[in-house]
Amino acid sequence: MSETLKVPTIADLMAAGKTPEILFWVGSAGSYDDRAKKITRAFVKILNKANVDFAVLGTEESSTGDAAKRAGNEFLFQMQAVTNIEVLNAYKVKKIVTADPHSYNTFKNEYPELGGNYEVLHHTQFIKQLFDEGRIKPATTTYKGTRVTFHDPCYLGRANGVYEVPRDLLKLAGIELVEMKRHKRTSLCCGAGGAQMFKEPEKGDKDVNVLRTEDALKTNPEIIATGCPYCNTMMTDGIKFKEKESEIAVLDIAEIIANSQDL
């Protein structure tokens, strides 16, 4: 890779006597999944462009325990959570930003009772703040007039009521937003939440991600925008199933913003 991204670890920053503005929690998908790594890189490019003083945990980051909890292993979840909280509190972390709504929901709603109290933002919320503060400027030429439909991630939308911010960002990129019939509060799950990502579908006549992809295709989009690495995988698989890869792209909002900024 020719580009050089600045991604400091919090250990290095602290050793140099500096405190980062935010901790970027990369998450399992963003660290290991090849497709999700592109979302991670796009978000880092935005952070670099806006001169955000951020850090990652690096090798000290572990799973939030979300999938274990959803699958019913509360013991494993609490072990993961307590270990993570010890690390985060040792570094005096105050503000966490993540591109994974599952991590976002877990930090925001489930870590406080175990002693982990942080300001938690989804990456779309933080990027919106950067626009609001003038640290990055809207750029609308790349996607001007492009038809885009946005799939609401369950753990961002229905679980936490964040509906407008991702849509505001898409508009800042100059796109033409076309809504699916099921959107916002009535949105349909992509099929990956609740640890379903890691198991085979149960018997039925159609996979959930194919059903959701059909919802998206009815809007006749050029791009299906997502705000979650798992949704991205499921919608991409749905597009492949429908043999529409050559016509429709599935992109995370961070990728759309990064592309619109020529990053």
Short mmCIF file of C-alpha atoms in Angstrom, two decimals:
data_model
loop_
_atom_site.label_atom_id
_atom_site.label_comp_id
_atom_site.label_asym_id
_atom_site.label_seq_id
_atom_site.Cartn_x
_atom_site.Cartn_y
_atom_site.Cartn_z
CA MET A 1 0.00 0.00 0.00
CA SER A 2 1.57 3.26 -1.13
CA GLU A 3 -0.42 5.58 1.15
CA THR A 4 0.86 6.26 4.64
CA LEU A 5 -1.75 6.49 7.34
CA LYS A 6 -0.96 7.90 10.76
CA VAL A 7 -2.36 5.47 13.34
CA PRO A 8 -0.73 6.00 16.75
CA THR A 9 -1.31 3.59 19.62
CA ILE A 10 -2.48 5.01 22.91
CA ALA A 11 0.50 3.38 24.68
CA ASP A 12 2.94 5.34 22.48
CA LEU A 13 1.04 8.59 22.94
CA MET A 14 0.85 8.19 26.71
CA ALA A 15 4.56 7.35 26.84
CA ALA A 16 5.17 10.66 25.05
CA GLY A 17 3.01 12.44 27.61
CA LYS A 18 0.12 13.10 25.21
CA THR A 19 -3.58 12.38 25.62
CA PRO A 20 -5.62 11.66 22.48
CA GLU A 21 -8.87 13.51 21.74
CA ILE A 22 -10.58 10.18 20.99
CA LEU A 23 -9.89 6.48 21.19
CA PHE A 24 -10.80 4.82 17.88
CA TRP A 25 -12.14 1.35 18.72
CA VAL A 26 -11.49 -0.62 15.54
CA GLY A 27 -13.51 -3.71 16.45
CA SER A 28 -13.11 -7.33 15.34
CA ALA A 29 -14.48 -6.87 11.81
CA GLY A 30 -12.52 -3.68 11.19
CA SER A 31 -9.33 -5.40 12.34
CA TYR A 32 -9.57 -8.80 10.65
CA ASP A 33 -12.13 -8.77 7.83
CA ASP A 34 -10.52 -7.71 4.54
CA ARG A 35 -13.58 -5.78 3.37
CA ALA A 36 -14.12 -4.08 6.72
CA LYS A 37 -10.44 -3.03 6.85
CA LYS A 38 -11.24 -0.70 3.93
CA ILE A 39 -13.85 1.01 6.13
CA THR A 40 -11.25 1.34 8.89
CA ARG A 41 -8.77 2.90 6.43
CA ALA A 42 -11.40 5.30 5.06
CA PHE A 43 -12.24 6.52 8.57
CA VAL A 44 -8.56 6.95 9.47
CA LYS A 45 -8.05 9.01 6.29
CA ILE A 46 -10.87 11.31 7.42
CA LEU A 47 -9.33 11.58 10.92
CA ASN A 48 -5.93 12.38 9.39
CA LYS A 49 -7.40 15.02 7.05
CA ALA A 50 -9.22 16.71 9.93
CA ASN A 51 -6.03 16.56 12.07
CA VAL A 52 -7.84 14.65 14.80
CA ASP A 53 -5.57 13.66 17.65
CA PHE A 54 -6.68 10.03 17.97
CA ALA A 55 -5.21 6.70 19.04
CA VAL A 56 -6.01 2.99 18.85
CA LEU A 57 -5.35 0.31 21.45
CA GLY A 58 -3.54 -1.84 18.88
CA THR A 59 -2.71 -5.29 20.24
CA GLU A 60 -4.34 -4.36 23.56
CA GLU A 61 -7.79 -4.24 21.91
CA SER A 62 -9.96 -7.31 22.36
CA SER A 63 -13.55 -8.23 21.46
CA THR A 64 -16.22 -6.21 23.29
CA GLY A 65 -18.02 -9.48 24.03
CA ASP A 66 -21.15 -8.42 22.14
CA ALA A 67 -21.46 -11.64 20.09
CA ALA A 68 -20.92 -13.79 23.19
CA LYS A 69 -23.67 -11.93 25.06
CA ARG A 70 -26.16 -12.16 22.17
CA ALA A 71 -25.42 -15.87 21.82
CA GLY A 72 -26.23 -16.36 25.50
CA ASN A 73 -22.75 -16.62 27.04
CA GLU A 74 -23.08 -13.90 29.67
CA PHE A 75 -20.04 -15.21 31.58
CA LEU A 76 -17.73 -14.77 28.57
CA PHE A 77 -19.22 -11.34 27.86
CA GLN A 78 -18.51 -10.15 31.41
CA MET A 79 -14.94 -11.52 31.30
CA GLN A 80 -14.30 -9.64 28.04
CA ALA A 81 -15.98 -6.48 29.29
CA VAL A 82 -14.14 -6.33 32.62
CA THR A 83 -10.78 -6.94 30.91
CA ASN A 84 -11.46 -4.18 28.36
CA ILE A 85 -12.67 -1.76 31.03
CA GLU A 86 -9.47 -2.30 33.04
CA VAL A 87 -7.38 -1.42 29.97
CA LEU A 88 -9.52 1.59 29.01
CA ASN A 89 -9.62 2.97 32.56
CA ALA A 90 -5.86 2.48 32.99
CA TYR A 91 -5.39 4.78 29.98
CA LYS A 92 -8.03 7.19 31.37
CA VAL A 93 -10.06 6.94 28.16
CA LYS A 94 -12.99 9.39 28.10
CA LYS A 95 -14.26 9.34 24.51
CA ILE A 96 -14.59 6.26 22.26
CA VAL A 97 -15.46 6.34 18.54
CA THR A 98 -16.21 3.13 16.64
CA ALA A 99 -17.40 2.21 13.15
CA ASP A 100 -19.20 -0.85 14.56
CA PRO A 101 -22.74 -0.23 15.91
CA HIS A 102 -22.49 -3.46 17.94
CA SER A 103 -19.44 -2.12 19.80
CA TYR A 104 -21.14 1.28 20.06
CA ASN A 105 -24.24 -0.22 21.66
CA THR A 106 -22.22 -2.42 24.03
CA PHE A 107 -19.98 0.43 25.25
CA LYS A 108 -22.87 2.87 25.54
CA ASN A 109 -25.49 0.68 27.18
CA GLU A 110 -23.82 -2.36 28.74
CA TYR A 111 -20.37 -1.33 29.96
CA PRO A 112 -21.49 1.39 32.45
CA GLU A 113 -22.94 -1.12 34.95
CA LEU A 114 -19.59 -2.93 34.94
CA GLY A 115 -17.60 0.24 35.64
CA GLY A 116 -16.92 1.44 32.08
CA ASN A 117 -18.28 4.97 31.69
CA TYR A 118 -17.32 6.70 28.44
CA GLU A 119 -18.69 9.15 25.92
CA VAL A 120 -19.41 6.83 23.00
CA LEU A 121 -19.92 7.92 19.40
CA HIS A 122 -20.62 6.02 16.20
CA HIS A 123 -18.17 7.06 13.47
CA THR A 124 -20.99 8.81 11.56
CA GLN A 125 -21.72 10.96 14.62
CA PHE A 126 -18.07 11.92 14.96
CA ILE A 127 -17.67 12.69 11.24
CA LYS A 128 -20.80 14.90 11.49
CA GLN A 129 -19.14 16.75 14.39
CA LEU A 130 -16.05 17.32 12.21
CA PHE A 131 -18.28 18.90 9.54
CA ASP A 132 -20.19 20.96 12.13
CA GLU A 133 -16.91 22.28 13.58
CA GLY A 134 -15.55 23.10 10.12
CA ARG A 135 -12.65 20.68 10.44
CA ILE A 136 -13.68 19.16 7.12
CA LYS A 137 -15.69 20.92 4.43
CA PRO A 138 -18.55 19.43 2.38
CA ALA A 139 -17.48 18.18 -1.06
CA THR A 140 -20.31 17.31 -3.42
CA THR A 141 -18.80 16.83 -6.88
CA THR A 142 -17.87 13.11 -6.73
CA TYR A 143 -21.36 11.86 -5.86
CA LYS A 144 -23.52 14.73 -7.13
CA GLY A 145 -26.90 13.27 -8.13
CA THR A 146 -25.90 9.65 -7.37
CA ARG A 147 -28.88 7.56 -6.26
CA VAL A 148 -28.08 6.08 -2.85
CA THR A 149 -30.27 4.18 -0.41
CA PHE A 150 -29.23 3.85 3.23
CA HIS A 151 -29.72 0.66 5.23
CA ASP A 152 -30.20 1.44 8.94
CA PRO A 153 -28.08 -0.80 11.20
CA CYS A 154 -30.28 -2.24 13.98
CA TYR A 155 -27.89 -1.30 16.78
CA LEU A 156 -27.54 2.27 15.53
CA GLY A 157 -31.13 2.93 14.49
CA ARG A 158 -33.78 1.04 16.38
CA ALA A 159 -31.61 0.26 19.42
CA ASN A 160 -30.20 3.77 19.87
CA GLY A 161 -32.41 6.10 17.82
CA VAL A 162 -29.65 7.42 15.55
CA TYR A 163 -31.40 7.91 12.21
CA GLU A 164 -30.68 11.41 10.91
CA VAL A 165 -26.90 11.71 11.30
CA PRO A 166 -25.97 9.10 8.64
CA ARG A 167 -28.48 10.67 6.25
CA ASP A 168 -27.12 14.17 6.94
CA LEU A 169 -23.65 12.94 5.99
CA LEU A 170 -24.88 11.44 2.73
CA LYS A 171 -26.48 14.76 1.84
CA LEU A 172 -23.20 16.54 2.66
CA ALA A 173 -21.61 14.32 -0.02
CA GLY A 174 -24.16 15.61 -2.56
CA ILE A 175 -25.99 12.33 -3.11
CA GLU A 176 -29.66 11.84 -3.95
CA LEU A 177 -31.06 9.83 -1.02
CA VAL A 178 -33.81 7.38 -1.95
CA GLU A 179 -35.44 5.65 1.01
CA MET A 180 -36.49 2.02 1.12
CA LYS A 181 -40.10 1.36 2.12
CA ARG A 182 -38.80 -0.14 5.38
CA HIS A 183 -36.45 2.47 6.82
CA LYS A 184 -35.62 4.22 10.09
CA ARG A 185 -37.92 2.81 12.81
CA THR A 186 -39.43 0.19 10.50
CA SER A 187 -36.10 -0.89 8.99
CA LEU A 188 -35.42 -4.59 8.48
CA CYS A 189 -32.37 -6.32 9.98
CA CYS A 190 -29.64 -7.40 7.52
CA GLY A 191 -29.60 -10.80 9.22
CA ALA A 192 -26.20 -10.58 10.94
CA GLY A 193 -27.07 -9.10 14.35
CA GLY A 194 -27.41 -11.03 17.58
CA ALA A 195 -24.41 -13.23 16.69
CA GLN A 196 -26.31 -14.57 13.65
CA MET A 197 -23.25 -13.50 11.61
CA PHE A 198 -21.45 -16.61 12.81
CA LYS A 199 -24.03 -19.30 12.17
CA GLU A 200 -25.79 -20.78 9.19
CA PRO A 201 -29.31 -19.50 8.38
CA GLU A 202 -32.17 -21.54 9.73
CA LYS A 203 -34.65 -23.29 7.45
CA GLY A 204 -36.94 -21.03 5.47
CA ASP A 205 -37.57 -20.01 1.91
CA LYS A 206 -35.28 -16.95 1.85
CA ASP A 207 -32.25 -15.59 3.72
CA VAL A 208 -32.86 -12.32 5.59
CA ASN A 209 -30.02 -10.53 3.79
CA VAL A 210 -31.53 -11.43 0.40
CA LEU A 211 -34.91 -10.07 1.53
CA ARG A 212 -33.25 -6.85 2.70
CA THR A 213 -31.27 -6.57 -0.54
CA GLU A 214 -34.56 -6.85 -2.44
CA ASP A 215 -35.87 -3.91 -0.37
CA ALA A 216 -32.83 -1.91 -1.48
CA LEU A 217 -33.06 -2.92 -5.15
CA LYS A 218 -36.64 -1.60 -5.32
CA THR A 219 -35.21 1.93 -4.92
CA ASN A 220 -33.11 1.42 -8.07
CA PRO A 221 -29.90 2.59 -6.34
CA GLU A 222 -26.39 3.06 -7.69
CA ILE A 223 -25.00 2.62 -4.17
CA ILE A 224 -26.31 0.90 -1.04
CA ALA A 225 -24.86 2.81 1.91
CA THR A 226 -24.25 1.10 5.25
CA GLY A 227 -22.95 2.17 8.65
CA CYS A 228 -21.90 -1.23 9.99
CA PRO A 229 -19.30 -3.77 8.81
CA TYR A 230 -21.69 -6.68 9.31
CA CYS A 231 -24.46 -4.97 7.32
CA ASN A 232 -21.87 -4.27 4.63
CA THR A 233 -21.03 -7.99 4.37
CA MET A 234 -24.66 -9.07 4.32
CA MET A 235 -25.72 -6.51 1.71
CA THR A 236 -22.66 -7.31 -0.42
CA ASP A 237 -23.57 -11.01 -0.27
CA GLY A 238 -27.13 -10.10 -1.21
CA ILE A 239 -25.95 -8.12 -4.24
CA LYS A 240 -23.78 -11.08 -5.31
CA PHE A 241 -26.76 -13.43 -4.90
CA LYS A 242 -28.78 -11.14 -7.18
CA GLU A 243 -25.81 -10.90 -9.61
CA LYS A 244 -25.80 -7.10 -9.48
CA GLU A 245 -22.15 -6.54 -8.45
CA SER A 246 -21.29 -4.79 -11.72
CA GLU A 247 -24.16 -2.31 -11.30
CA ILE A 248 -24.44 -1.57 -7.58
CA ALA A 249 -21.75 -0.77 -5.01
CA VAL A 250 -22.11 -1.38 -1.27
CA LEU A 251 -20.17 1.30 0.62
CA ASP A 252 -19.86 2.40 4.23
CA ILE A 253 -20.69 6.06 4.84
CA ALA A 254 -17.04 6.64 5.86
CA GLU A 255 -15.95 5.37 2.44
CA ILE A 256 -18.43 7.67 0.69
CA ILE A 257 -17.20 10.68 2.67
CA ALA A 258 -13.53 9.77 2.13
CA ASN A 259 -14.12 9.32 -1.62
CA SER A 260 -16.01 12.62 -1.83
CA GLN A 261 -12.99 14.30 -0.22
CA ASP A 262 -10.61 12.59 -2.70
CA LEU A 263 -8.80 10.85 0.16
#
